Coordinates of C-alpha atoms in Angstrom, one line a residue:
X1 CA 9.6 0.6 -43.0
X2 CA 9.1 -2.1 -40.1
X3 CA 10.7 0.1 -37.4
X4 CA 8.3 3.2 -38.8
X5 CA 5.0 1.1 -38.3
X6 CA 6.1 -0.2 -34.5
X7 CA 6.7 3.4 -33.9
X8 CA 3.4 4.8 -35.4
X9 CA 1.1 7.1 -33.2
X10 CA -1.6 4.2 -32.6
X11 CA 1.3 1.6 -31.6
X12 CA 2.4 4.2 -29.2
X13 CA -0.9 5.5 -27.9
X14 CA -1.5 1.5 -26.9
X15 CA 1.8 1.3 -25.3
X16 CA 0.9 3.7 -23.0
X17 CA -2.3 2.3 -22.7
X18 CA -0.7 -0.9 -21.9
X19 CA 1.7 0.3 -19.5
X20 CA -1.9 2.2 -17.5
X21 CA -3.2 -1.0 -17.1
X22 CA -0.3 -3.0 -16.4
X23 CA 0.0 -0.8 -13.8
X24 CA -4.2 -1.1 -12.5
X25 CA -3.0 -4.6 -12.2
X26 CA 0.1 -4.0 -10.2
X27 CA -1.8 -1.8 -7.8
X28 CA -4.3 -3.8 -7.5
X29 CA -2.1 -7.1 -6.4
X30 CA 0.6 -5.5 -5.1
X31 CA 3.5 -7.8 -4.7
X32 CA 3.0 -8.4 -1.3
X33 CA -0.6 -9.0 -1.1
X34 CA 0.0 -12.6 -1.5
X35 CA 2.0 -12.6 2.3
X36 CA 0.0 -13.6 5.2
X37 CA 1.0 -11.2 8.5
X38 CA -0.7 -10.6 11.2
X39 CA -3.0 -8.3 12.0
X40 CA -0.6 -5.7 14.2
X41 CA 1.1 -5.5 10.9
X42 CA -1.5 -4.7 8.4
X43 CA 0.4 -0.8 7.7
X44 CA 3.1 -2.7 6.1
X45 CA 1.0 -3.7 3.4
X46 CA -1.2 -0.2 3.2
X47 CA 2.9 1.3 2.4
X48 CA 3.9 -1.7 0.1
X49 CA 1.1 -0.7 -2.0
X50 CA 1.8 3.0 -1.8
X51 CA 5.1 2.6 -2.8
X52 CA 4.0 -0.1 -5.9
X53 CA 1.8 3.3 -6.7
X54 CA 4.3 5.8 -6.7
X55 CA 6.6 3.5 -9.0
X56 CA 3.8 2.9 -11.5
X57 CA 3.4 7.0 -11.4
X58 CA 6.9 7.4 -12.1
X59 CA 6.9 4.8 -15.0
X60 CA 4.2 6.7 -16.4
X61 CA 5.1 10.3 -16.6
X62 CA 8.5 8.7 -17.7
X63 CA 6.4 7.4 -21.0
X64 CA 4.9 10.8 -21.2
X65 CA 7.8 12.8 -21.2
X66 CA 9.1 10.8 -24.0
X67 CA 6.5 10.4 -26.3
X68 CA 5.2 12.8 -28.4
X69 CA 2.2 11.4 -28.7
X70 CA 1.1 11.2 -25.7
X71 CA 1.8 14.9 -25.2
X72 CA 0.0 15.2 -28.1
X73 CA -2.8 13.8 -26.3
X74 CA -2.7 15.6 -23.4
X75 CA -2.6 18.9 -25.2
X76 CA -5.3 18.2 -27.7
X77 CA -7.3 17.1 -24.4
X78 CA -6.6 20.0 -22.5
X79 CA -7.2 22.9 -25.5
X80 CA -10.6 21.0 -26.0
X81 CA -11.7 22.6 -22.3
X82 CA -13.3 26.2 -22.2
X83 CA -10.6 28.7 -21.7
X84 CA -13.2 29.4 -18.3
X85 CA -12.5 25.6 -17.2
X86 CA -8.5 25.7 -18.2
X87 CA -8.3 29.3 -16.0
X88 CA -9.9 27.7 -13.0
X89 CA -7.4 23.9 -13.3
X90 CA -4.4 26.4 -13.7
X91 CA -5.4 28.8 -10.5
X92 CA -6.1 25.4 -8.5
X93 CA -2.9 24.2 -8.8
X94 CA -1.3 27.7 -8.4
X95 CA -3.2 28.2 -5.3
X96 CA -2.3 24.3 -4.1
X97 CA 1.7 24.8 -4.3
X98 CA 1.4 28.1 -3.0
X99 CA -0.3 26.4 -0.1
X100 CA 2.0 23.6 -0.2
X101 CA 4.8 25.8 0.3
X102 CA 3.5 26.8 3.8
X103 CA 2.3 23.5 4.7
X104 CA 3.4 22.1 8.4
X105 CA 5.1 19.4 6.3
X106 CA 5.7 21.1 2.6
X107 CA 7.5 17.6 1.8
X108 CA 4.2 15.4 1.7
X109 CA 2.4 18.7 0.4
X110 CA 4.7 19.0 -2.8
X111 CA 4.1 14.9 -2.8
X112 CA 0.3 15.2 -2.9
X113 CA 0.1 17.8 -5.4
X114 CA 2.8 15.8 -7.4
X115 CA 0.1 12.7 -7.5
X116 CA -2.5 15.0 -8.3
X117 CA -1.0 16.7 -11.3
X118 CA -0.6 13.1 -13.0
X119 CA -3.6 12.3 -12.6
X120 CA -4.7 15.2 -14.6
X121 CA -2.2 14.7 -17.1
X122 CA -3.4 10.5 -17.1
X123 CA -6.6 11.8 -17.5
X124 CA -6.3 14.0 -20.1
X125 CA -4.6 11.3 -22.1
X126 CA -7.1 9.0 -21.5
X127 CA -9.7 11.2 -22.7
X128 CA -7.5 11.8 -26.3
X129 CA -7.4 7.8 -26.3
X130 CA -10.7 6.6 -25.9
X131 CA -12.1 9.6 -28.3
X132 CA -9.8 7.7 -31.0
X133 CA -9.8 4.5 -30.0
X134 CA -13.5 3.6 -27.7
X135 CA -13.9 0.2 -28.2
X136 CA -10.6 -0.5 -26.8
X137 CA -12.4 0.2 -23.2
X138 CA -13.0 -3.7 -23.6
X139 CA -9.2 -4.1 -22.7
X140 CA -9.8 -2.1 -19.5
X141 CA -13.1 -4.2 -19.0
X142 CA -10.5 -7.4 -19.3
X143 CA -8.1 -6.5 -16.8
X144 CA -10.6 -5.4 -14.2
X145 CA -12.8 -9.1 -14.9
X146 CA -9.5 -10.5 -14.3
X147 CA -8.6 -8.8 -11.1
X148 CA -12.4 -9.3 -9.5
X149 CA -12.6 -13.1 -10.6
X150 CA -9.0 -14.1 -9.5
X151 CA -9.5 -12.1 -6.4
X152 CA -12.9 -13.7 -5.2
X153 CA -11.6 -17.0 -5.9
X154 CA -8.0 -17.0 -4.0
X155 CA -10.4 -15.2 -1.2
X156 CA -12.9 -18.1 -0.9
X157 CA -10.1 -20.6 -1.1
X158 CA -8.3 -19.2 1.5
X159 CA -11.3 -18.9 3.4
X160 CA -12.1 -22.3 3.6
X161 CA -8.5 -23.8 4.0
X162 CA -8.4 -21.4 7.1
X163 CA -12.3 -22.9 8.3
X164 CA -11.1 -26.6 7.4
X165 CA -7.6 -26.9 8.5
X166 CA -7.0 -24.1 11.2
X167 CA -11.1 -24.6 12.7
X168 CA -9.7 -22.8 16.7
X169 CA -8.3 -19.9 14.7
X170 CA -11.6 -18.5 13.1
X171 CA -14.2 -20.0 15.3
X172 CA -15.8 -16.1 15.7
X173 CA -14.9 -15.4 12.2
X174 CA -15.0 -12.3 11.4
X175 CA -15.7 -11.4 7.3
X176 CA -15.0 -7.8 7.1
X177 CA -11.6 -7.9 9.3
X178 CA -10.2 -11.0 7.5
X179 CA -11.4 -10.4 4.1
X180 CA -10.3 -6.9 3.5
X181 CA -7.3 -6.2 5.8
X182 CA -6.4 -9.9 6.4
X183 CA -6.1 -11.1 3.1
X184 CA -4.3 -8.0 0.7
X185 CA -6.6 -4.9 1.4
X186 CA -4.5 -3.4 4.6
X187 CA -7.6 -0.9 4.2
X188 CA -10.9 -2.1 3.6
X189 CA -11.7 0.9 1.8
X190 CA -9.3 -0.3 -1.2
X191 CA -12.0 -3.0 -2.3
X192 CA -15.3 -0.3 -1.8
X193 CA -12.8 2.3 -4.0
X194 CA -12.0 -0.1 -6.4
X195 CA -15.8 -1.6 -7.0
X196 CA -17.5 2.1 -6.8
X197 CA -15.6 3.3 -10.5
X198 CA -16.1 -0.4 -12.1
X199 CA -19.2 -1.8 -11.1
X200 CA -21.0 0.8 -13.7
X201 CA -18.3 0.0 -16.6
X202 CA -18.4 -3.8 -15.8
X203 CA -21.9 -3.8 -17.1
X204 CA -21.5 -2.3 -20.2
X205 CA -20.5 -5.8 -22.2
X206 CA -24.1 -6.7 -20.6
X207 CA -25.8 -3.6 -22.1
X208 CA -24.2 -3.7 -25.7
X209 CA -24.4 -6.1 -28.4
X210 CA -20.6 -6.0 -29.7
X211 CA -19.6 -8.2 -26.9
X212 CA -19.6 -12.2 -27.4
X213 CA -21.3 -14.2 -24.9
X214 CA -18.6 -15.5 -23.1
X215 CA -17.5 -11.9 -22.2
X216 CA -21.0 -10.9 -20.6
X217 CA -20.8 -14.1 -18.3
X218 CA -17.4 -13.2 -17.0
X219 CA -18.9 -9.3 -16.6
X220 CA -21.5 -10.9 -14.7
X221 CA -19.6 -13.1 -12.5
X222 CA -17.1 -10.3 -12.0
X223 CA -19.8 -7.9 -10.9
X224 CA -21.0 -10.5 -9.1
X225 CA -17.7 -10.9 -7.5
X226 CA -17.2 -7.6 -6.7
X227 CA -21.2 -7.5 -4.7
X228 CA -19.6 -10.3 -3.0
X229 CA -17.1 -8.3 -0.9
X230 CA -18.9 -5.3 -0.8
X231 CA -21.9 -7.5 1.0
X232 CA -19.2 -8.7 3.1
X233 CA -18.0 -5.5 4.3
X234 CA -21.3 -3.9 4.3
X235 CA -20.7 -0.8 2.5
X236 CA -23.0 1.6 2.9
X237 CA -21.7 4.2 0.5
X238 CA -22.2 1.8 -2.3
X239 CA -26.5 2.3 -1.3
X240 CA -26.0 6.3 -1.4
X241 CA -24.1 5.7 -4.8
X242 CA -27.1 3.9 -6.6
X243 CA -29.9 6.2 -4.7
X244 CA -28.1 9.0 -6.4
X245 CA -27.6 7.0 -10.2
X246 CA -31.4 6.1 -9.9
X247 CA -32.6 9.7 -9.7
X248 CA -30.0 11.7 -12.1
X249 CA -30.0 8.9 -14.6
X250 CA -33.7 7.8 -14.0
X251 CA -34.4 11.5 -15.7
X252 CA -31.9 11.7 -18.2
X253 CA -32.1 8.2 -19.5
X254 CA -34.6 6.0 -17.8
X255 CA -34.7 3.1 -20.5
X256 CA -30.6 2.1 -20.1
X257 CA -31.1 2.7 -16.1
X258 CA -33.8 0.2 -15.8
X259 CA -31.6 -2.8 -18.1
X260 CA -28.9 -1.5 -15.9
X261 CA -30.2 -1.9 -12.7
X262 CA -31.8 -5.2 -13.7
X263 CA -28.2 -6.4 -13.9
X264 CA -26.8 -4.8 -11.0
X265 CA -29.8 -6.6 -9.1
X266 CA -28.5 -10.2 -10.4
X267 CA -25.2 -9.6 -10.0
X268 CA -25.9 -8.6 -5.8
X269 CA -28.2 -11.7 -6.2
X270 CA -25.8 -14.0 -7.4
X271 CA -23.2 -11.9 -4.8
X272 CA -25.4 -12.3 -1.8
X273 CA -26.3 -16.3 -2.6
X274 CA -22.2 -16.8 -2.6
X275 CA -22.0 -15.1 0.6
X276 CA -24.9 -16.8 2.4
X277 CA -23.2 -20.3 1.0
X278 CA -19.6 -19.3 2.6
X279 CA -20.9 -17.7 5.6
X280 CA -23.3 -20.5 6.7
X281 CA -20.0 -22.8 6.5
X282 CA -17.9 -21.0 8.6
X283 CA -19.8 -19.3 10.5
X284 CA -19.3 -15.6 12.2
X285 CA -20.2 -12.4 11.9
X286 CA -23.1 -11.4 9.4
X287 CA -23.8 -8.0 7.5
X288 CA -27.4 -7.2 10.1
X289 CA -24.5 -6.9 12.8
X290 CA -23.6 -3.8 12.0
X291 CA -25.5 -1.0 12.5
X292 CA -25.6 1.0 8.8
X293 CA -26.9 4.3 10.4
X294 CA -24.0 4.3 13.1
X295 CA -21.7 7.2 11.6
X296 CA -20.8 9.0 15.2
X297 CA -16.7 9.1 14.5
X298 CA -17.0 10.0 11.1
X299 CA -19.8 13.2 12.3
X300 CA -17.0 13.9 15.0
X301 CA -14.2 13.7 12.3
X302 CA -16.1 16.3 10.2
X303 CA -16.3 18.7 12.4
X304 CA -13.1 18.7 13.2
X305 CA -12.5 19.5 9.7
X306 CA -15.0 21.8 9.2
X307 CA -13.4 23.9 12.5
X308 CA -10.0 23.2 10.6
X309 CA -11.1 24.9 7.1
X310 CA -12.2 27.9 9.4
X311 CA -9.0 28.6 11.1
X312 CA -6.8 28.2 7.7
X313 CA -9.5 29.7 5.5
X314 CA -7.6 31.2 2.6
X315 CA -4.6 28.7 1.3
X316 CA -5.4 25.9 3.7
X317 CA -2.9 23.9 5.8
X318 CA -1.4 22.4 2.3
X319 CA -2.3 19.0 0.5
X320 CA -2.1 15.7 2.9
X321 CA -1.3 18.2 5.6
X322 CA -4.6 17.7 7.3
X323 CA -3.3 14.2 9.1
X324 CA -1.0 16.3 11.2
X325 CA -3.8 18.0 12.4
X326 CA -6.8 15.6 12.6
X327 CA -5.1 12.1 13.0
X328 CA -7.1 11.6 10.0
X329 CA -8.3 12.5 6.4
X330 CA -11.4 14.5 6.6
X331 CA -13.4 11.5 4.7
X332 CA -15.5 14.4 2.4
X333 CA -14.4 15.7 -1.2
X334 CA -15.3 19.0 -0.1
X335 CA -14.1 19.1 3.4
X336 CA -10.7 17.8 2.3
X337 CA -10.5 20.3 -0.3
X338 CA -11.4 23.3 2.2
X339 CA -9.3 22.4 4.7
X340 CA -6.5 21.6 2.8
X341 CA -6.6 24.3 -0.5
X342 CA -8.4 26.9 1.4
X343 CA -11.8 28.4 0.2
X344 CA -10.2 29.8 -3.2
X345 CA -9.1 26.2 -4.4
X346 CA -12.9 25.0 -3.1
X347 CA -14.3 27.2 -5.4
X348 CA -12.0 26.6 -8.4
X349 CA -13.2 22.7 -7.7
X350 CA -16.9 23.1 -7.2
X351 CA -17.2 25.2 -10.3
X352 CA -15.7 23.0 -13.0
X353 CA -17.3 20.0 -10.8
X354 CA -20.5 21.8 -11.0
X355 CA -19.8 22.8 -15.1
X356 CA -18.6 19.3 -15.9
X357 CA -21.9 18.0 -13.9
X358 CA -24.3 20.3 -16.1
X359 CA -22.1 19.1 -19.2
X360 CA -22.5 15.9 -18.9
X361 CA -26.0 16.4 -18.8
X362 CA -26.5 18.3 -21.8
X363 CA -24.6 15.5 -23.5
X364 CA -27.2 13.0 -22.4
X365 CA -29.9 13.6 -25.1
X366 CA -27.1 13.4 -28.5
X367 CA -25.7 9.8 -26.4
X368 CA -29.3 8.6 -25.4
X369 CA -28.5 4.9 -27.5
X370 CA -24.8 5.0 -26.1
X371 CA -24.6 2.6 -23.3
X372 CA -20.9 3.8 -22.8
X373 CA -21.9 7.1 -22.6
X374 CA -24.2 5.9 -19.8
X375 CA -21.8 3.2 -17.8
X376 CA -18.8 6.4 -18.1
X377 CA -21.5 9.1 -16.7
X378 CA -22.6 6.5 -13.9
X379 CA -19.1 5.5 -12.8
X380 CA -18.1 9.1 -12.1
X381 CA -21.8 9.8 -10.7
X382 CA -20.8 6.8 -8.5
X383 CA -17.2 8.1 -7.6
X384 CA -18.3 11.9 -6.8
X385 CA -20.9 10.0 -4.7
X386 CA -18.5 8.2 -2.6
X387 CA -16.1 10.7 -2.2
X388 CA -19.2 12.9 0.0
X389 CA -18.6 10.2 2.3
X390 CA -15.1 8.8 2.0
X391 CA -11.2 9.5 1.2
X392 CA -11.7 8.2 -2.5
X393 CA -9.5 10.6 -3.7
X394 CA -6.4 9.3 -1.8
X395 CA -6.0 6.1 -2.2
X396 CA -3.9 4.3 -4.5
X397 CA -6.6 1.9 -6.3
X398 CA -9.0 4.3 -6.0
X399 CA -6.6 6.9 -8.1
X400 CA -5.7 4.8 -10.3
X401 CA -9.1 3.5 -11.0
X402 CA -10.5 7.3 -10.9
X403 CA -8.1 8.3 -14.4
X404 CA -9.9 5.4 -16.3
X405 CA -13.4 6.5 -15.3
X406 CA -13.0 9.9 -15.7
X407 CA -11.0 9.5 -18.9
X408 CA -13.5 7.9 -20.5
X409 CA -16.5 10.5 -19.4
X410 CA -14.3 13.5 -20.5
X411 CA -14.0 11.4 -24.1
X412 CA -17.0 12.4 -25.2
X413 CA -16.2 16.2 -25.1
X414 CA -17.7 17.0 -28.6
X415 CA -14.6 19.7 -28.9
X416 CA -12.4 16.7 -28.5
X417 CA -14.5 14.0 -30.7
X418 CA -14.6 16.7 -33.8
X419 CA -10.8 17.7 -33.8
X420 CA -9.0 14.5 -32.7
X421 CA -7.2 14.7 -36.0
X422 CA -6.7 18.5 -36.7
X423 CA -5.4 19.2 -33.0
X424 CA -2.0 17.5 -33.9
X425 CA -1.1 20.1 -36.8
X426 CA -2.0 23.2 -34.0
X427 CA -0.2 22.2 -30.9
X428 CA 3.1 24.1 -30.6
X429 CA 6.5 22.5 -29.9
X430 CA 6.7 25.1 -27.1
X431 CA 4.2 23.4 -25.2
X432 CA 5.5 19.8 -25.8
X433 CA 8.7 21.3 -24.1
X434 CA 6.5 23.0 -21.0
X435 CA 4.9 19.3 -20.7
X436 CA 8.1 17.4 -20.6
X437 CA 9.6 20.0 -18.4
X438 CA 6.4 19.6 -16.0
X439 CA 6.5 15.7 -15.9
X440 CA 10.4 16.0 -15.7
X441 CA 9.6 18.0 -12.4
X442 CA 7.0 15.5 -11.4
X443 CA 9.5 12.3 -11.3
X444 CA 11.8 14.5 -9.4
X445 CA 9.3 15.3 -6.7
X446 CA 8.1 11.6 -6.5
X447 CA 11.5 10.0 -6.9
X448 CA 13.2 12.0 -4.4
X449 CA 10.3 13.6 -1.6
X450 CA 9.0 10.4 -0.5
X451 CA 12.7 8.4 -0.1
X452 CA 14.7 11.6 1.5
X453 CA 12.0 13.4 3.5
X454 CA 9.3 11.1 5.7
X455 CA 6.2 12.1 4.2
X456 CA 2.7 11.1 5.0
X457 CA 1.4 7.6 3.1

C-alpha cells in the first residue's frame, strides 16, 4: 500500500518537478563558479556550465522516458494545441534535421536540435504540471529567491575582500568585467538571461495575498538583487523589455501593471541604493560610462546575418551552424532562425509565435483578477523581448529558465485546464512508445555528439 502511494501520479509529477529545479540550481552555480581564474580563462567556465547543462538534460529525458506520467503530461499538453499549431511544431523540426543534415558541421546541428526538442518536451510537461498543480510555482519562486539572494551576497563579499585586502588589484575597478565574467558568469549575458524570465514571476508573492510576509520580503530583496547586477552591467535590453510590458499589458490589464510596476520601481530603487553604496567604496567604473545607444557591432553582426539568410534561403546553414560562418550568433530570434532553419522554419515560428501572442491575449479578459496569469504573460513578453536583441535562446540559464516561464504561460490553455483529468484515459500506448523512443534518441545524441565529435558550445 506504502510503495503504491510513493509511486502515485502526484508523487511522480513532483519528482520530476524536483529534479527541473534541482537542476535550475545546478545551472545556475555550476560547480565551478565558486573558482577564481583569470580573466584569459573565462571560456573554461562558459564550457563547465555547458557541460553541467547537457548532464541535467540528460537526467531529465532519462525521467521522461521512464515515467509514464510524465509522458502522460507531455501528451495531454501537446493534444491540447490546435491540430494547425501541432502541424507547424512537427514541420519545424522536420525542416530543422533536414537542415541539420546538410549543416557545415551536422554534429553540433543534430546537438542543437537535440537541446531544442527537450525543451519542448520540458515545456510541455510543465504546462500539464502547473495546470494540475499552480500553486506549486511558489517552489520555483523559492529556488530562484535562493539563487538571486545567495548570489548578491557572495558577490558583494567578494567585492569588498578584493577592495580591502588586494586595494593595487582593483584600483580602476571595473563592475561589469568583474561581476559577471569575473566572478561565475564567463558571459555576462547569463545574469541579463536569467533576470529577464524571473523578474516578472518574482513579483507575483508581492501581487497575491496567499503568500506570508516573510516570502514577499525575500521576493523583494531578491528582485532587488537581481536590479542590482543588471544596474551594474547596464543592460539595456532589460529598458526595451518593460517599454514593451507597459504598452501590451497597460491595454489588456492596466490595474495589475500599475501594482506591478510600483514594485519593480522599489525593487531598482532599493537595487540602485546598494549599488551607489558599493560603488562609492571601491570606486571605478559607473553605469553613465557607457554609452546605451552605442550598438555599431551588433548593427554590423546583423547584417551579416541578414546577407547569410539570403544566400542559404530555404533550409538554412543548420542549427548552431551560423558560428562557422559569422564568428558569432546572429543576437536576433528571428535572424537566428532565418539563417539557421531557412525561411520555411521562419514561418513555421512566426506563426504559432504570432497565434500564441494573439492567444494569450484573448485569455486576458477570463484571467483579468489572476496575477499569475499576468507575471506568466509578462515573463515571456519579457523573454520574446530580449531575444529581438540577444542570443536568449542559447544559453544554458536562459534555457533552462525559458521551460519554466513558458510552461507556466502555456498552463492556462483552457483545452488543457478542462481535460487535465480525461486526457489520461485517451492517450494511446502507441504514443508513450514514440515518446520514449524520441527521448531514447535524444540521450543518444547528447551523450555521444558532444564527447565524440567537437561541436560548437
Amino acid at each position: 500500500m506504502l510503495n503504491k502511494k510513493l509511486l502515485s501520479s502526484n508523487n511522480t509529477e513532483h519528482f520530476i518537478y524536483g529534479v527541473m529545479l534541482i537542476g535550475l540550481i545546478l545551472v545556475f552555480w555550476n560547480p565551478i563558479g565558486m573558482v577564481k581564474i583569470s580573466m584569459a580563462n573565462t571560456l573554461m567556465l562558459y564550457v563547465w556550465r555547458g557541460i553541467t547543462a547537457l548532464f541535467c538534460w540528460i537526467v531529465i529525458l532519462i525521467v521522461f522516458t521512464a515515467s509514464h506520467d510524465a509522458r502522460n503530461g507531455i501528451l495531454a499538453t501537446f493534444n491540447a494545441l490546435s491540430t494547425w499549431i501541432k502541424s507547424l511544431i512537427i514541420l519545424f523540426f522536420c525542416i530543422g534535421i533536414i537542415s541539420a543534415s546538410l549543416a557545415f558541421h551536422p554534429a553540433t546541428a543534430f546537438k542543437g536540435i537535440s537541446i531544442d526538442i527537450t525543451l519542448l518536451l520540458s515545456v510541455l510537461f510543465l504546462a500539464h504540471y502547473f495546470s494540475r498543480f499552480p500553486d506549486h510555482v511558489r517552489w520555483l519562486i523559492g529556488v530562484v529567491i535562493i539563487c538571486a539572494i545567495s548570489y548578491l551576497f557572495v558577490l558583494i563579499l567578494n567585492v569588498l575582500l578584493a577592495h580591502f585586502y588586494f586595494p593595487p588589484k582593483i584600483a580602476q575597478f571595473n563592475f561589469p568585467e568583474f561581476f559577471l565574467r569575473q566572478f561565475n558568469f564567463a558571459n555576462p549575458r547569463f545574469f541579463d538571461h536569467f533576470a529577464t524570465w524571473f523578474l516578472p514571476i518574482l513579483c507575483l508573492p508581492l501581487l497575491s495575498h496567499n503568500y506570508s510576509r516573510g516570502f514577499k520580503v525575500l521576493s523583494l530583496i531578491a528582485m532587488a538583487s537581481l536590479w542590482f547586477v543588471v544596474i551594474a552591467h547596464s543592460s539595456r535590453a532589460l529598458i526595451l523589455e518593460y517599454i514593451v510590458i507597459t504598452i501590451i499589458l497597460g491595454i489588456l490589464n492596466h490595474k495589475i501593471l500599475i501594482r506591478f510596476l510600483g514594485w519593480q520601481v522599489l525593487a531598482v530603487i532599493i537595487g540602485a541604493l546598494l549599488f551607489y553604496i558599493i560603488h562609492n567604496i571601491v570606486g571605478g567604473e559607473t553605469v553613465l560610462a557607457r554609452n546605451i545607444f552605442a550598438n555599431q557591432d551588433r548593427w554590423s553582426l546583423w547584417a551579416k546575418s541578414l546577407a547569410l539568410a539570403a544566400h542559404y534561403p530555404l533550409l538554412g546553414v543548420g542549427e548552431l551552424n551560423a558560428l562557422y560562418y559569422l564568428k558569432d550568433y546572429p543576437h536576433n530570434i528571428i535572424l537566428t532562425i532565418a539563417c539557421q532553419w531557412g525561411v520555411i522554419g521562419l514561418m513555421c515560428f512566426l506563426l504559432v509565435g504570432l497565434r500564441a501572442f494573439r492567444r494569450a491575449c484573448e485569455y486576458m479578459p477570463s484571467h483579468k483578477q489572476s496575477a499569475l496569469y499576468f507575471v506568466a504573460f509578462a515573463s515571456v513578453l519579457a523573454g520574446m523581448t530580449h531575444a529581438l536583441v540577444s542570443n536568449i535562446f542559447k544559453l544554458q540559464l536562459s534555457q533552462f529558465s525559458l521551460v519554466f516561464a513558458m510552461g507556466l504561460l502555456l498552463s492556462f490553455m483552457p483545452e488543457l485546464m478542462k481535460n487535465a483529468q480525461e486526457n489520461k484515459n485517451r492517450i494511446q500506448e502507441k504514443c508513450h512508445l514514440l515518446v520514449m523512443a524520441l527521448c531514447f534518441v535524444l540521450i543518444i545524441l547528447l551523450f555521444i555528439l558532444p564527447f565524440l565529435y567537437q561541436t560548437a558550445i
